């Protein structure tokens, strides 16, 4: 079904430099090399789109399956299938020249995966990229008379609870307010026109909450959905993933990039903070990134066959629910196993593996504030003591304790910021995202395409969390939270070069 | 008439032949690694109540000790079971038992580990020893949490009926099969097979072995 749909077809893909986009592209090329052509719209920056993509394909761990399969022939393999275009979603027609736009007129499908995923970014950037950028891609799709697969998020559902259907009522905000999408975006752009980034963010947050969205990210993605869906000339399918986490098996178990939702929660457990504020029975809707890629591929094929539904949610909360209570316990168990196998810090090996985290709901929500209430007087007391120039041993000891308490205070501030950011998702709401459409589509796959089947309903969460997710977070995400660098793979010698075939129609 | 060795088995009572520790130690370890500190104290307290009962009424003592795990999640039991094996059992396996196991494998017998410990602990042990099968206690679960009760049949002293059922199910000739045990509780197992062997037996089993002329292997 998928092979048949993709053979000889031209796809246009944005967001290939992101976490989900990379895995989608690599899975597509790995399993369906008979695809006709994939045009990648990439923001090139100073090095240009082609050089940027070559570096990614050469060193990103996500590309390991292709590097292992094709070795020194990878450049040739990619050159035969890819067209790489320097694009800017913030500009009209994505900043493409006329010849470049013309080369896309024969495209069969536009897959729009690009976006800013920070929870509360500068709303100016969020609207430009997540909302207006999607409209620019839609313009290209309409010019080609091609359908568009728009990757959104389940959390456009906003601040609601309960069962969330695979539907969209254009002009109805999550809190029930009726609104006009276009004028809402126009007014928002005016309202956030402020010189200071902090002020723009505060305005953006209040605009989001006014319509029932938790943060700027979900607001900007929600507005994009409403705008796209209200265009009668656009053949649109929306894919909404839930919280995207470490790969279950592809490109390899544990692969992750950047900081997702579980990363900060796992990092909290690696501090002395053991009581995690979360509603124990609420569902933590996570989906491994390779399941997202499979869902997108299956939907891609359905669109090309003309059988795709309007909205496809890729989520676990109704198929294979995982509660916060269970997640918190599994994170503690993951730490134990990780330490037993030789990982972890000295502090984790000596103490934290014995102190399992527990959920704290209701009154226990803001433990950091309670702790801060006695740290500050001690810091003040120590500062006063130091000012009085006591004997050297006393002064040195006081300095040492003050330094540790200052570090603890810094940790607590970061913890409070993180908890505030995640509170809607781990405490305030209990979403149950319906995912019937992808199950129905996946059940139609022939046996020879079972490697791409959507298997989220059958994932063993204990094995996944303890053996895949936790070690994956420790390797790929937690170092970033600790201010360290995550090593990419070493480039090949000589470095990967995509052959000349891919350079057609570049600027 | 010789019997195809693949129709014979070698039954190893894990406690005593391969493992030095009694089952109650594993329950205590699981209880001591419950999720919260308060929870650990309560669970260990429950376990402590069972200790005085062991000499007089092992069945009740066993029931009470397993109830110390009531409410523990299936996830926790699974992960801790594997951890317990790695931390407490893997490096404590008795050489005499390992030698006998190697012999049984050479003889192409079906190797079966029998234990009154929990399946979550015996499963990784069995995988490590590469035995053909294992029989252990299974905790009843409700909503993925332990009820504190074991599912029948409860493996304590392995009964003759259970052994015969197992043999019938797998087409085994018990008369040509071997059995290895270390305590008086294993007498039923050793009596049911044609080739019994007492391994570093306790006093009661040693006396029984002497009376029945069973071979004795010392550690």
XYZ file of C-alpha atoms in Angstrom:
726
model
C 0.000 0.000 0.000
C 2.697 2.487 0.994
C 5.265 1.298 -1.562
C 2.649 1.438 -4.280
C 1.596 4.934 -3.234
C 5.135 6.330 -3.102
C 6.733 4.741 -6.153
C 7.648 7.443 -8.642
C 5.913 10.193 -6.643
C 7.235 13.627 -5.740
C 6.920 14.785 -2.161
C 7.839 18.170 -0.723
C 8.977 18.094 2.880
C 9.627 20.854 5.414
C 11.087 20.373 8.890
C 13.600 17.711 7.909
C 16.196 19.305 10.204
C 13.922 18.682 13.210
C 13.520 15.614 15.438
C 10.393 14.183 13.794
C 11.255 15.280 10.254
C 14.601 13.473 10.273
C 13.114 10.174 11.426
C 10.268 10.437 8.912
C 12.655 11.068 6.017
C 15.098 8.326 7.014
C 12.300 5.782 7.550
C 10.814 6.664 4.162
C 14.135 6.302 2.323
C 15.083 3.161 4.268
C 11.869 1.285 3.558
C 10.680 2.864 0.310
C 13.695 3.749 -1.839
C 11.470 3.606 -4.887
C 10.016 7.015 -4.054
C 10.359 9.358 -7.044
C 11.724 12.568 -5.639
C 11.636 14.356 -2.305
C 12.126 18.122 -2.346
C 13.445 19.354 0.985
C 12.751 22.953 1.951
C 15.532 23.861 4.374
C 16.566 27.146 5.924
C 20.177 27.301 4.779
C 21.676 30.065 6.897
C 25.270 31.033 6.192
C 26.282 27.589 4.889
C 23.389 27.097 2.470
C 20.696 24.448 2.527
C 22.665 21.775 0.655
C 25.750 22.000 2.880
C 23.571 22.086 5.980
C 21.719 18.957 4.915
C 24.904 17.156 3.925
C 26.305 17.776 7.418
C 23.097 16.423 8.968
C 23.036 13.302 6.806
C 26.729 12.737 7.524
C 26.695 13.162 11.314
C 23.185 12.971 12.724
C 22.634 9.670 14.567
C 19.147 9.609 13.001
C 20.770 8.838 9.651
C 22.719 5.818 10.876
C 20.469 3.254 9.118
C 21.117 4.918 5.752
C 24.843 5.361 6.370
C 25.113 1.701 7.400
C 23.192 0.494 4.371
C 24.753 2.658 1.688
C 28.177 3.537 3.091
C 30.198 5.562 0.617
C 27.326 5.386 -1.886
C 24.993 7.396 0.351
C 25.732 10.659 -1.442
C 24.790 9.086 -4.751
C 21.678 7.428 -3.270
C 20.459 10.707 -1.797
C 21.358 12.660 -4.913
C 19.124 10.402 -7.024
C 16.133 11.046 -4.787
C 16.464 14.455 -3.169
C 16.155 18.022 -4.309
C 17.368 20.466 -1.698
C 16.028 24.008 -1.735
C 17.043 26.951 0.412
C 13.736 28.143 1.860
C 12.448 30.551 4.496
C 8.924 29.961 5.788
C 8.799 33.522 7.113
C 8.832 34.864 3.566
C 6.252 34.880 0.821
C 6.117 31.521 -1.030
C 8.741 30.309 1.460
C 11.304 32.590 -0.125
C 11.619 30.359 -3.209
C 12.508 31.760 -6.611
C 10.208 31.337 -9.611
C 12.231 28.438 -11.108
C 12.243 26.712 -7.703
C 8.494 27.121 -7.290
C 8.048 25.842 -10.824
C 9.998 22.685 -9.968
C 7.417 21.946 -7.272
C 4.376 22.265 -9.536
C 4.461 18.539 -10.277
C 4.567 17.556 -6.595
C 2.048 14.978 -5.433
C 2.023 15.933 -1.741
C 3.380 18.609 0.597
C 4.350 17.359 4.068
C 4.718 20.291 6.442
C 6.612 19.257 9.554
C 8.562 22.436 10.343
C 7.818 24.480 13.410
C 9.024 25.932 16.683
C 8.281 23.536 19.536
C 9.298 25.628 22.572
C 6.331 26.054 24.911
C 6.527 29.821 25.282
C 8.772 31.184 22.547
C 8.736 34.745 21.261
C 5.157 34.925 19.883
C 6.389 36.900 16.901
C 8.523 33.908 15.837
C 5.815 31.425 16.791
C 3.177 33.143 14.649
C 5.568 33.679 11.749
C 6.778 30.091 11.685
C 4.006 27.945 13.124
C 1.005 29.881 11.827
C 1.924 32.013 8.833
C 4.663 29.614 7.732
C 2.059 26.884 7.347
C 0.038 29.205 5.090
C 3.097 29.758 2.874
C 3.479 26.008 2.393
C -0.246 25.796 1.683
C 0.205 28.374 -1.105
C 2.798 26.134 -2.746
C 0.526 23.097 -2.369
C -2.417 24.893 -3.962
C -0.258 26.087 -6.867
C 0.640 22.442 -7.496
C -2.969 21.303 -6.982
C -1.507 18.906 -4.438
C -2.750 17.892 -0.996
C -1.015 18.992 2.175
C -0.191 16.926 5.269
C 0.141 19.415 8.124
C 1.867 18.181 11.285
C 0.245 19.847 14.276
C -0.060 18.640 17.891
C -2.752 16.928 19.954
C -2.491 19.783 22.436
C -4.302 22.216 20.165
C -7.191 20.715 22.149
C -6.400 23.379 24.731
C -7.404 23.451 28.369
C -10.024 20.742 28.301
C -10.414 17.352 29.891
C -11.668 14.004 28.759
C -12.103 12.457 25.354
C -10.725 14.558 22.503
C -12.057 13.506 19.120
C -10.268 13.631 15.789
C -12.171 16.706 14.701
C -11.916 20.449 14.279
C -14.663 23.067 14.470
C -13.248 26.028 12.610
C -13.770 29.277 14.484
C -14.502 27.553 17.814
C -11.704 28.083 20.319
C -10.927 25.416 22.966
C -12.801 27.375 25.632
C -15.856 27.685 23.375
C -15.227 31.263 22.265
C -16.240 31.945 18.676
C -13.475 33.687 16.784
C -12.395 34.593 13.287
C -9.001 32.971 12.695
C -7.636 35.553 10.236
C -8.568 38.645 12.218
C -7.368 36.949 15.414
C -3.929 36.479 13.884
C -3.888 40.043 12.502
C -4.856 41.466 15.917
C -2.286 39.277 17.656
C 0.496 40.520 15.391
C -0.426 44.063 16.319
C -0.718 43.291 20.037
C 2.706 41.656 20.249
C 4.407 44.503 18.436
C 6.577 45.448 21.415
C 10.307 46.086 21.639
C 11.062 43.756 24.564
C 10.905 40.021 24.064
C 9.675 39.491 27.641
C 6.738 41.821 27.061
C 5.868 40.074 23.797
C 5.857 36.726 25.580
C 3.559 37.988 28.323
C 1.121 39.348 25.743
C 1.328 36.116 23.761
C 0.595 34.020 26.832
C -2.457 36.054 27.734
C -3.749 35.952 24.142
C -3.371 32.166 24.208
C -5.131 31.739 27.531
C -7.952 34.052 26.442
C -8.982 31.439 23.864
C -8.269 28.414 26.064
C -4.800 27.396 24.885
C -2.174 26.612 27.556
C 0.796 28.298 25.969
C 2.098 30.153 22.918
C 3.117 26.947 21.127
C -0.313 25.314 21.213
C -1.970 28.664 20.429
C 0.160 29.216 17.312
C -0.386 25.616 16.123
C -4.106 25.868 16.857
C -4.442 29.082 14.848
C -2.611 27.382 11.966
C -5.130 24.539 11.969
C -8.079 26.912 11.896
C -6.594 29.005 9.090
C -5.641 26.015 6.947
C -8.966 24.267 7.482
C -10.932 27.366 6.529
C -9.347 27.435 3.054
C -11.792 25.623 0.705
C -9.140 25.304 -2.032
C -6.700 23.355 0.127
C -6.825 19.530 0.298
C -5.779 19.197 3.905
C -5.003 16.344 6.281
C -3.857 17.254 9.785
C -1.672 14.870 11.785
C -1.565 15.569 15.512
C 1.126 13.748 17.492
C 0.991 13.738 21.287
C 4.205 14.134 23.332
C 7.025 12.814 21.149
C 9.692 10.869 22.996
C 12.638 8.544 22.427
C 12.571 6.132 19.511
C 11.367 2.646 20.385
C 13.433 0.944 17.711
C 14.099 3.183 14.689
C 16.599 4.560 13.838
C 17.784 2.811 17.022
C 16.315 2.373 20.538
C 16.499 5.500 22.678
C 17.285 8.057 19.953
C 16.155 11.518 20.993
C 17.021 15.061 20.069
C 16.669 18.191 22.113
C 14.517 18.513 25.215
C 11.024 17.018 25.159
C 8.568 16.758 28.010
C 9.879 13.670 29.793
C 13.466 14.938 29.788
C 12.968 17.714 32.345
C 10.873 15.410 34.508
C 13.626 12.783 34.482
C 16.165 15.546 35.212
C 14.158 16.614 38.259
C 14.510 13.109 39.609
C 18.271 13.343 39.215
C 18.222 16.260 41.668
C 17.230 15.973 45.324
C 13.648 16.766 44.325
C 11.725 13.526 44.864
C 8.128 14.615 45.058
C 6.980 15.192 41.510
C 3.822 17.269 41.264
C 1.437 15.412 39.000
C -2.068 14.062 39.221
C -1.391 10.334 39.626
C -4.363 9.090 37.623
C -4.024 11.572 34.760
C -2.747 10.123 31.493
C 0.703 10.964 30.227
C 0.231 10.721 26.498
C 3.575 9.907 24.987
C 4.478 8.429 21.635
C 7.924 7.276 20.509
C 9.204 9.296 17.546
C 9.357 6.256 15.255
C 5.669 5.593 15.908
C 5.018 9.184 14.819
C 7.024 8.578 11.656
C 5.084 5.383 10.956
C 1.814 7.183 11.506
C 2.901 9.930 9.139
C 4.013 7.437 6.469
C 0.758 5.509 6.664
C -1.173 8.780 6.413
C 1.041 9.899 3.506
C 0.087 6.761 1.606
C -3.588 7.197 2.429
C -3.514 10.776 1.151
C -1.882 9.657 -2.104
C -4.538 6.949 -2.446
C -7.236 9.548 -1.774
C -8.504 7.718 1.313
C -7.116 9.801 4.162
C -9.372 11.185 6.891
C -9.216 14.913 7.678
C -7.510 14.506 11.038
C -5.262 11.754 12.370
C -4.240 11.827 16.009
C -1.148 9.846 16.961
C -1.563 9.288 20.685
C -1.523 6.593 23.340
C -4.000 7.845 25.937
C -6.931 5.829 24.577
C -5.001 3.006 22.883
C -2.511 2.152 25.634
C -2.891 4.537 28.578
C 0.078 5.411 30.762
C -0.683 7.311 33.974
C 1.598 9.777 35.730
C 1.653 7.583 38.785
C 3.053 4.772 36.688
C 5.438 7.038 34.781
C 6.947 8.469 37.949
C 7.497 4.999 39.378
C 8.966 3.766 36.089
C 11.341 6.741 36.003
C 12.634 5.799 39.447
C 12.979 2.179 38.340
C 14.727 3.354 35.173
C 17.241 5.235 37.284
C 17.893 2.105 39.368
C 18.523 -0.039 36.313
C 20.624 2.668 34.650
C 22.820 2.982 37.737
C 23.114 -0.792 38.129
C 24.375 -1.007 34.555
C 27.127 1.504 35.291
C 25.514 4.823 34.391
C 24.648 7.806 36.518
C 26.501 10.233 38.737
C 28.113 9.436 42.061
C 25.155 11.083 43.797
C 22.708 8.903 41.900
C 24.662 5.741 42.598
C 25.068 6.465 46.280
C 21.746 8.042 47.229
C 19.130 8.641 44.620
C 18.751 5.090 43.445
C 17.452 4.342 46.954
C 15.040 7.275 47.012
C 12.287 6.624 44.525
C 10.278 9.605 43.319
C 6.624 9.752 44.263
C 3.774 11.793 42.801
C 2.566 14.729 44.885
C -0.820 16.148 43.975
C -2.965 18.864 45.505
C -1.327 20.596 48.449
C 2.084 19.157 47.716
C 2.257 20.959 44.368
C 4.859 23.536 45.100
C 7.441 21.870 47.265
C 10.153 24.203 45.944
C 8.437 27.209 47.518
C 8.315 25.469 50.884
C 12.016 24.621 50.660
C 12.920 28.165 49.598
C 11.201 29.539 52.691
C 13.944 28.141 54.912
C 16.878 28.395 52.520
C 16.689 32.187 52.211
C 16.967 32.992 55.940
C 19.972 30.676 56.175
C 21.618 32.386 53.206
C 20.926 35.786 54.752
C 22.378 34.623 58.048
C 25.512 33.277 56.394
C 26.014 36.471 54.384
C 25.742 38.528 57.566
C 28.238 36.256 59.301
C 30.737 36.566 56.452
C 30.423 40.346 56.475
C 31.508 40.357 60.116
C 34.853 38.802 59.070
C 34.913 35.810 61.434
C 38.033 33.636 61.858
C 39.224 32.112 58.576
C 38.050 28.487 59.140
C 34.577 29.750 60.049
C 34.503 32.131 57.087
C 35.623 29.406 54.687
C 32.997 27.000 55.957
C 30.305 29.664 55.729
C 31.394 30.503 52.145
C 31.242 26.842 51.168
C 27.757 26.364 52.605
C 26.570 29.623 51.048
C 27.894 28.515 47.651
C 26.036 25.198 47.929
C 22.826 26.882 49.016
C 23.107 29.344 46.132
C 23.448 26.434 43.748
C 20.453 24.766 45.360
C 18.511 28.005 45.033
C 19.399 28.099 41.331
C 18.249 24.505 40.925
C 14.998 25.331 42.719
C 14.394 28.319 40.456
C 14.891 26.136 37.396
C 12.660 23.476 38.878
C 9.917 25.989 39.568
C 10.166 27.357 36.016
C 9.963 23.858 34.570
C 7.053 22.835 36.756
C 5.135 25.994 35.875
C 5.709 25.284 32.196
C 4.601 21.674 32.432
C 1.828 22.108 34.978
C -1.019 22.146 32.413
C 0.282 18.886 30.953
C 1.132 16.914 34.078
C -1.318 18.277 36.598
C -4.189 20.437 35.385
C -5.778 18.395 32.634
C -6.512 14.788 31.755
C -6.709 14.495 28.006
C -7.749 11.276 26.287
C -6.897 11.630 22.618
C -8.828 9.365 20.310
C -6.603 7.613 17.746
C -9.085 5.475 15.819
C -8.136 6.752 12.369
C -4.518 5.651 12.385
C -5.480 2.228 13.746
C -7.961 1.778 10.927
C -5.424 2.861 8.306
C -2.687 0.699 9.799
C -4.903 -2.392 9.830
C -5.129 -2.146 6.056
C -1.386 -2.524 5.521
C -0.315 -5.689 3.672
C 1.887 -8.180 5.596
C 5.019 -7.151 3.703
C 4.665 -3.616 5.126
C 4.163 -4.732 8.731
C 7.474 -3.062 9.693
C 5.667 0.251 9.246
C 2.520 -0.764 11.141
C 1.386 1.543 13.918
C 2.090 -0.517 17.034
C 1.573 1.985 19.842
C -1.276 -0.049 21.309
C 1.096 -2.969 21.958
C 4.084 -1.211 23.491
C 5.142 -2.656 26.855
C 5.513 0.613 28.761
C 7.634 -0.958 31.514
C 10.202 -2.326 29.075
C 10.096 0.853 26.962
C 10.478 3.277 29.858
C 13.134 1.395 31.809
C 15.226 -0.013 28.955
C 14.722 2.537 26.159
C 13.317 5.903 27.247
C 15.286 6.452 30.443
C 18.701 5.497 29.018
C 17.831 7.458 25.872
C 17.031 10.578 27.874
C 20.228 10.195 29.887
C 22.295 9.994 26.731
C 20.613 12.483 24.416
C 18.525 14.955 26.475
C 19.675 15.292 30.088
C 23.181 16.460 29.078
C 21.559 19.429 27.328
C 19.644 20.285 30.506
C 22.923 20.114 32.408
C 24.514 22.543 29.966
C 26.638 19.885 28.252
C 26.996 19.114 24.544
C 25.648 15.985 22.958
C 28.125 14.502 20.513
C 27.002 13.901 16.974
C 28.521 11.028 15.005
C 31.897 11.563 13.409
C 31.733 12.746 9.807
C 32.794 10.350 7.118
C 36.139 10.710 5.418
C 35.855 12.416 2.984
C 32.704 14.201 4.222
C 29.404 13.243 2.611
C 28.655 15.014 -0.630
C 25.311 14.712 -2.278
C 25.784 14.338 -5.998
C 25.081 17.041 -8.550
C 21.612 15.676 -9.348
C 20.376 17.233 -6.102
C 21.650 20.667 -6.949
C 19.088 21.375 -9.667
C 17.049 24.509 -9.086
C 19.051 25.740 -6.111
C 19.533 29.512 -5.925
C 14.941 -50.774 27.170
C 16.697 -47.416 27.096
C 14.711 -44.217 27.147
C 15.343 -41.308 24.825
C 16.986 -38.792 27.220
C 14.842 -36.028 25.801
C 11.897 -37.775 27.435
C 13.583 -37.438 30.790
C 14.071 -34.422 32.973
C 16.404 -33.160 35.644
C 14.445 -31.265 38.308
C 16.504 -28.838 40.349
C 15.070 -27.390 43.515
C 16.707 -23.974 43.215
C 16.889 -23.185 46.939
C 19.701 -25.241 48.346
C 21.104 -26.789 45.166
C 21.820 -23.634 43.204
C 20.921 -20.797 45.535
C 22.140 -20.409 49.093
C 19.411 -18.083 50.261
C 15.947 -18.953 51.457
C 12.979 -17.311 49.769
C 12.120 -15.082 52.729
C 15.312 -13.097 52.051
C 14.067 -12.152 48.586
C 10.718 -11.036 49.978
C 12.500 -8.895 52.549
C 14.651 -7.342 49.848
C 11.616 -6.535 47.686
C 9.824 -5.026 50.691
C 12.884 -2.962 51.594
C 12.903 -1.513 48.076
C 9.298 -0.374 47.970
C 8.622 3.048 46.506
C 8.362 5.217 49.607
C 10.304 5.056 52.841
C 7.146 4.810 54.944
C 5.940 2.035 52.689
C 9.184 0.135 53.226
C 8.772 0.291 56.980
C 5.205 -1.010 56.809
C 6.115 -3.848 54.461
C 9.091 -4.943 56.508
C 6.921 -4.806 59.611
C 4.421 -7.175 57.996
C 7.229 -9.504 57.047
C 8.549 -9.373 60.574
C 5.215 -10.677 61.866
C 5.710 -13.878 59.849
C 9.127 -14.743 61.284
C 7.996 -16.417 64.534
C 5.650 -18.666 62.557
C 8.273 -20.327 60.364
C 9.325 -23.106 62.726
C 5.761 -24.132 63.611
C 3.625 -23.390 60.557
C 5.581 -22.763 57.377
C 2.438 -22.562 55.221
C 0.937 -19.687 57.218
C 4.323 -18.016 57.554
C 4.784 -18.179 53.811
C 1.307 -16.680 53.188
C 1.938 -13.851 55.609
C 5.342 -13.070 54.166
C 3.982 -12.781 50.621
C 1.251 -10.453 51.861
C 4.023 -7.972 52.643
C 4.112 -7.283 48.903
C 0.426 -6.465 48.641
C -0.175 -3.341 46.543
C 3.252 -3.361 44.922
C 3.016 -2.667 41.214
C 3.739 -5.285 38.577
C 6.310 -2.921 37.063
C 8.156 -2.695 40.347
C 8.109 -6.440 40.962
C 9.426 -7.102 37.445
C 12.277 -4.599 37.587
C 13.227 -5.353 41.184
C 13.093 -9.085 40.522
C 15.671 -8.731 37.803
C 17.743 -6.406 39.979
C 17.628 -8.867 42.875
C 18.900 -11.627 40.598
C 21.811 -9.500 39.395
C 22.758 -8.078 42.779
C 22.126 -11.002 45.109
C 21.941 -14.262 43.194
C 24.105 -14.205 40.093
C 27.425 -14.256 41.923
C 26.200 -16.613 44.668
C 25.309 -19.645 42.592
C 26.555 -22.842 44.179
C 29.302 -24.558 42.164
C 28.009 -28.017 43.083
C 24.599 -27.170 41.628
C 26.131 -25.682 38.492
C 28.196 -28.827 37.929
C 25.128 -31.039 38.293
C 23.201 -28.791 35.911
C 25.995 -28.987 33.342
C 25.943 -32.783 33.644
C 22.189 -32.910 33.100
C 22.509 -30.771 29.973
C 25.253 -33.046 28.669
C 22.897 -35.962 29.175
C 20.317 -34.041 27.085
C 17.750 -34.143 29.851
C 15.069 -31.476 29.991
C 16.374 -29.178 32.751
C 13.654 -27.774 34.989
C 14.212 -25.266 37.778
C 11.736 -25.496 40.655
C 11.500 -22.708 43.202
C 9.146 -21.300 45.794
C 10.402 -17.830 45.023
C 8.561 -15.420 42.739
C 8.541 -15.757 38.964
C 10.016 -12.248 38.565
C 13.181 -13.454 40.328
C 13.346 -16.949 38.847
C 12.788 -15.838 35.235
C 16.127 -13.975 34.970
C 17.865 -16.783 36.876
C 16.479 -19.377 34.467
C 17.531 -17.303 31.469
C 21.021 -16.948 32.904
C 21.303 -20.701 33.557
C 19.757 -21.469 30.144
C 17.459 -24.111 31.610
C 14.657 -25.500 29.483
C 11.867 -24.595 31.864
C 11.152 -23.213 35.285
C 8.356 -23.453 37.824
C 7.943 -20.746 40.427
C 5.281 -18.929 42.362
C 3.227 -16.279 40.646
C 1.746 -13.321 42.447
C -1.933 -12.656 41.848
C -2.353 -9.239 40.221
C -5.360 -6.975 40.149
C -5.186 -3.729 38.127
C -1.469 -4.424 37.747
C -0.914 -4.490 41.509
C -0.045 -7.454 43.706
C -2.863 -8.726 45.911
C -0.362 -10.391 48.245
C -1.763 -13.840 47.382
C -0.070 -16.426 45.237
C -1.818 -18.079 42.299
C -2.447 -21.842 42.569
C -0.623 -24.125 42.419
C 1.553 -22.671 45.132
C 5.088 -23.982 44.987
C 6.300 -24.689 48.500
C 7.074 -28.299 48.845
C 6.504 -29.455 45.289
C 3.733 -32.052 45.504
C 3.736 -35.407 43.765
C 0.527 -34.527 41.932
C 2.011 -31.381 40.470
C 5.121 -33.242 39.424
C 3.140 -35.982 37.712
C 0.976 -33.380 35.936
C 4.086 -31.641 34.684
C 5.578 -34.930 33.505
C 2.376 -35.922 31.684
C 2.100 -32.548 30.008
C 5.648 -32.754 28.654
C 5.778 -36.479 27.932
C 8.441 -37.172 30.560
C 9.369 -40.490 32.135
C 9.692 -39.733 35.849
C 11.296 -43.113 36.591
C 14.171 -42.202 34.280
C 14.313 -38.593 35.435
C 16.572 -37.100 38.070
C 15.772 -34.776 40.949
C 18.052 -32.624 43.085
C 17.057 -31.225 46.471
C 18.669 -29.966 49.656
C 16.070 -29.944 52.415
C 13.390 -32.161 53.914
C 10.823 -30.184 51.922
C 12.285 -31.722 48.773
C 11.582 -35.294 49.857
C 8.438 -35.520 47.739
C 10.317 -34.411 44.639
C 13.133 -36.881 45.275
C 10.703 -39.712 45.964
C 8.830 -39.142 42.728
C 11.801 -39.466 40.384
C 13.821 -42.523 39.572
C 17.190 -40.832 40.033
C 17.076 -38.731 43.202
C 20.082 -36.928 44.624
C 20.471 -35.004 47.878
C 22.732 -32.013 47.393
C 24.472 -30.677 50.497
C 21.378 -31.823 52.392
C 20.163 -30.597 55.763
C 20.132 -33.058 58.621
C 16.591 -34.305 57.984
C 17.136 -34.920 54.294
C 20.520 -36.488 54.910
C 18.874 -39.003 57.221
C 16.151 -39.678 54.656
C 18.753 -40.124 51.943
C 20.577 -42.608 54.115
C 17.392 -44.600 54.740
C 16.393 -44.660 51.077
C 19.914 -45.088 49.795
C 19.752 -41.928 47.728
C 23.074 -40.590 46.537
C 24.382 -37.566 48.437
C 26.565 -34.893 46.921
C 28.273 -32.565 49.334
C 29.171 -28.967 48.566
